[in-house]
Amino acid sequence: MSSRFLHSLSLEQVFEQTQSDSDGLSSSEAAARLERIGPNRILAEKKTGPWLLLLQQFRNVLIITLLIATVLSAFLGHAAEAVAIAVIVVFAVLLGFFQEYRAEKAIEALKKMAAPLAKVKREGKEIVIDAENIVPGDIVFLAAGDRVPADARLVQSINLRVEEASLTGESLPSEKDSAVIVAAEAGPGDRKNMVFAGTTISYGRAVAVVTETGMQTEFGRIAAMLQTVETEKTPLQKNLDKVGSTLARAASVIVLFIVILGIFRGQPFVEILIFGIALAVAVVPEALPAVVTISLALGVQRMVKRNALMRRLPVVETLGSTTVICSDKTGTLTRDEMTVRAFHVSGKLVEVSGSGYLPEGVFATVDGSGLPGTLQELLLAGVLCNDARLRKDSEGKWSVAGDPTEGALLVAARKAGLDELQLQDLHERIDELPFSSETRRMITLNRTGSSLKAYSKGAPEAILPDCTSVMTDSGIVQIDEQMRTMLLREADNLGKKALRVLGFSFRDVSDIGSASRNMTFIGFAGMIDPPRIEAKDAVRRCKEAGIRPVMITGDHPLTAEAIAVELGILQQGTSVVTGVMLSAMSQEELYRSVGTISVFARVAPEHKLRIVEALQKSGEVVAMTGDGVNDAPALKKADIGISMGITGTDVSKEASAMMLTDDNFASIVAAVEEGRGIYDNIKKYLTYLLSSNIGELGLMTFATFMGIPLPLTAVQILYVNLATDGLPALALAVDPPERDIMKRKPNDPKKGIFSRPVVLLMLTGGIWSSFVNLSLFQWALASGRSLVESMTMTFVSLVLIQFFKAYNFRSEKDSILKRPFANKWLNLAVAWELVLLGLIILLPVLRKPFGTFLLSAEDWLIVIAAAATIIPVIETVKFILRKNMFVFLK
C-alpha cells in the first residue's frame, strides 16, 4: 500500500509498511535509506542562469527592431535619436531581467521553511540530527514550537495541536490524536493522526514515525507543482508582441518601397535612404516599452497607497481583464480573529455585535426581552477558565496572546464591561486540568475568599454529561434527559450557523478532583472568525464590475457556506463543493460545473490548481488570492496571483504577482480599479501614438507615390515622432480614470487593446490627418508659396493635429467637451510643446536645421483652421460609438 494512505492503517500496520519499530532505525539502515531515497529537502528545478536570462530579453521583436533603428540612426549621424532609443532599450531589457530573476526565488523560499534540526530515536537512543538526514521509518520527537521536519504518522500524542494554516487553510490549530484511524480518502486537513512537513507544533508533544521525506511530502508535492506550472504571458504582452512584429514588417516594407521608388526616379541614394529610415522610425513607436513601463510604474505607486504591491509590472494589466477572483477565506474575507457571536443562557439566545478583537459591542436578546442574569456568570466562567491575554499596542490595535478561541471570550467579557485581569486576581486560580483531546474540556479551580469553585469549558457533548443541574434566572434546577436533549439541540442549532460552540459549567468543590461530576451547567457560547466589515462591500463592487468572487478554503463546509452567504458570494443558483466531491469529479465534469460553484471547502493544494485550470479553460481570467504554502501552485498558474503581506508565507509571496499589504479582500477591488485605469491609459497612449504615426506614414507615402515633393524633412519627421508624440503620450499614461470604470465589464483579453472602436478611432484620426495635411501642402504649393513655406505649414498643421487628438483620445466614447482639461499633465505637455514649436518657427538659429519658415498671421490662421477639423471628425465617430449605430462597431 502507498504511504499516502498510512493514516488509514493501525500503528502495527504502519510500522510494518515503514519497516520500523518503536526503537527506531539502526544507524546502518538509516544510512542505507538515505543513500537510496535521498536527503530530506526540497529540490529546486534547474534554474536559468542570470546571463542567459538577460540574453533572453533580446528575443522580443520590438526590442530587436529598436536595436536596428538605433544602429541605423547612429550610422546616419542622428546621435541624439540613437542615444534616446538605446536608453529605452536598455531600460526595458533590465526591467524584464529583474522580474524573471526574482520569480526564480520561489523554490528557494520553500527551502528556507524546512526544519534545520530534528530529534529522532535510532537504536533506542534519542539523538539530534540535521533534518535533511531524516528518512522514512525514523522515529521523531515533537514539542510545542517545533517545525515538523517530514510527513509522519503519530505514535503517541499528548494534547497535541498543530498550526497547519499554511498547508490546509484552517484558521485554528488542528487537534491531533494518535489513536484515531482516518478514512483513506481523507484530505490533509482531516488526517488527525498525521503531521506534515513545514507545519508547526503549537501545543502539546508527540512521537511519530516518518512516512515521507523531501519531495514526497505534501510540502514537496507543492514544490513539484510549482516547478511544473508554466507562467503564461499576459494579454498585454501578447498584444505588444503582435504590434512590434507588425510594425517591424511595415517598417521594412516602407523603407524598401521608398528607397526603390526614389532610385527609380533618380534621387540620390543616401538622401532617399535617410527619408526611408526616418519613416521607419516614425512607424515603430520606440517609446512604447518606456511609456508602458512608466504607466505601470506610476500605477504601482498609486496601488501601494491602496495597500496593493505589484511584484511583476506587466501583470497590472491583467487586473483589468479579471473575471473571477478565487479567494481564501481565513484572514482575507474574514478578520482571522475569532469573535463570539451568540450566547445561549437561561433559555434565551443573546446576540453580540462587534467584530474581531476590538472590545466594543452590544448584547441583545433575539426576542427583545431583557438580558438574563446568568449571562454574567457565563462571562465570568469564560474569563477564569482561560489562559489567553488581551493586548493593545501603541497604535491602539488589539490582539490576543494565546488561543484565539479563549481570546474571543475575553473580548466578549470586555464588551460587557468586565475587566478580566481584575476578575482573575479576585478569583485566584490555584489548580487546573488543561484541555486534552481525550477529555475535550478544561477545568480550573479558583479561590474566592474562603470558598473554592471549579469552572469548566469545552465541547457541549463533553460538558453536559457531567452536569446534573442547570443555572437559570429562577435559580438552579435539576437536569433531566429531556432538558439535556433540548440543550444539545440548541448547541446543534448554533453549530448549523457555522459557529464553534463551547459549553460552560461550575461547581463549589473542595478539590479539583471532584470537578468532573455533578457540575451545574451555565450555557453555551458560539463564535466564528467573522467577515471583514469592508469585505461585503468589496464583493458587491466586484459583482458590479462584472467579476465573480469564488471562495476556496480548507475550512469546514458549514463555516465556509455561512461566511459566503453573509458576504453575498453564495447566492441562488450557485453551490458549495467539498474537496472529497471535487476528487470524485473528472476534469471535464469540473469544467462543465465550475461556473455555478461559488464555494470550495476542505480542498487540498492539487484541488486549487484544478479549479484554476478549469476556470481558465472556461475562458475566465482568474485572480487567485492566498497566503499559505498550499496556495503557491495556484498563485503561479492563475492569470494573477495575489498573496498576503502580513500572514503570507515566503512561498506564496514569491509565487504571486501581487501582494496585499493589509491582507484585505477590499484592497483587491482598489487594485482592480487602478489596473483598469492603467489599461485604459495604455490604450489611450497606443491609440494616440499609432494614429499619429499613421498620419505621418500616410502623408509621406502618398506624397511619394504621387510624385510630388516630400512634405516634411527627415529632421521634422524625427522631431514629430520623438518629441511631439513623447510628452503628450506620457501625459495620457497618467490620465485620470473615467467615472464609470468600475461599472463596466472586464476587458476582453481575446479582443486585446485593439478593439474595433479603438481601431476605428485610430484609423479615422490617422487617415484624416494624412488627408488634411496632404491637401494643405498641395494647396500651399498651388497658391504660389515656396516649398519651404509649404513644408512649414504642413509641419505645424501635423503637430497641432497631434495635440487635438491627444485631448480627443482621452476617452473612446465621451466628448472632448466633457472635462476637457482634467489632465493637468497633458495641459502642461501641450503648453511646453507649443513653446518649442514657436521657437522652431521664430528663431533663425533653429529654422535652418529644422528647415522651417517664418509664417505670416494668415498662414497661422489657415494652419489652425485646417488642424481643428480633426475635432468634429473624431466627435462624429464617438457619437456613432455612443449610440451603437452600427453592429460592426460593437
JSON list of C-alpha atoms in Angstrom, two decimals, residues 25-41 122 129-136 138 213-214:
[
{"chain": "A", "resi": 25, "resn": "LEU", "atom": "CA", "xyz": [16.10, 2.53, 12.81]},
{"chain": "A", "resi": 26, "resn": "SER", "atom": "CA", "xyz": [19.65, 1.39, 13.18]},
{"chain": "A", "resi": 27, "resn": "SER", "atom": "CA", "xyz": [22.36, 3.79, 12.02]},
{"chain": "A", "resi": 28, "resn": "SER", "atom": "CA", "xyz": [23.33, 1.49, 9.15]},
{"chain": "A", "resi": 29, "resn": "GLU", "atom": "CA", "xyz": [19.72, 1.11, 7.97]},
{"chain": "A", "resi": 30, "resn": "ALA", "atom": "CA", "xyz": [19.17, 4.88, 8.16]},
{"chain": "A", "resi": 31, "resn": "ALA", "atom": "CA", "xyz": [22.33, 5.46, 6.11]},
{"chain": "A", "resi": 32, "resn": "ALA", "atom": "CA", "xyz": [21.21, 2.90, 3.51]},
{"chain": "A", "resi": 33, "resn": "ARG", "atom": "CA", "xyz": [17.79, 4.52, 3.19]},
{"chain": "A", "resi": 34, "resn": "LEU", "atom": "CA", "xyz": [19.34, 7.96, 2.90]},
{"chain": "A", "resi": 35, "resn": "GLU", "atom": "CA", "xyz": [21.52, 6.68, 0.06]},
{"chain": "A", "resi": 36, "resn": "ARG", "atom": "CA", "xyz": [18.56, 5.04, -1.66]},
{"chain": "A", "resi": 37, "resn": "ILE", "atom": "CA", "xyz": [15.84, 7.67, -1.11]},
{"chain": "A", "resi": 38, "resn": "GLY", "atom": "CA", "xyz": [17.91, 10.83, -0.95]},
{"chain": "A", "resi": 39, "resn": "PRO", "atom": "CA", "xyz": [18.07, 13.75, 1.50]},
{"chain": "A", "resi": 40, "resn": "ASN", "atom": "CA", "xyz": [15.01, 15.26, 3.14]},
{"chain": "A", "resi": 41, "resn": "ARG", "atom": "CA", "xyz": [14.98, 18.54, 1.30]},
{"chain": "A", "resi": 122, "resn": "ARG", "atom": "CA", "xyz": [17.87, 5.49, 16.50]},
{"chain": "A", "resi": 129, "resn": "ILE", "atom": "CA", "xyz": [20.43, 15.23, 13.58]},
{"chain": "A", "resi": 130, "resn": "ASP", "atom": "CA", "xyz": [20.19, 17.50, 10.55]},
{"chain": "A", "resi": 131, "resn": "ALA", "atom": "CA", "xyz": [16.61, 17.44, 9.30]},
{"chain": "A", "resi": 132, "resn": "GLU", "atom": "CA", "xyz": [17.76, 16.62, 5.79]},
{"chain": "A", "resi": 133, "resn": "ASN", "atom": "CA", "xyz": [19.17, 13.28, 7.08]},
{"chain": "A", "resi": 134, "resn": "ILE", "atom": "CA", "xyz": [15.77, 12.04, 8.23]},
{"chain": "A", "resi": 135, "resn": "VAL", "atom": "CA", "xyz": [14.44, 9.02, 6.32]},
{"chain": "A", "resi": 136, "resn": "PRO", "atom": "CA", "xyz": [11.10, 7.16, 6.23]},
{"chain": "A", "resi": 138, "resn": "ASP", "atom": "CA", "xyz": [12.67, 7.33, 11.61]},
{"chain": "A", "resi": 213, "resn": "THR", "atom": "CA", "xyz": [10.53, 12.92, 3.17]},
{"chain": "A", "resi": 214, "resn": "GLY", "atom": "CA", "xyz": [11.72, 15.56, 0.73]}
]
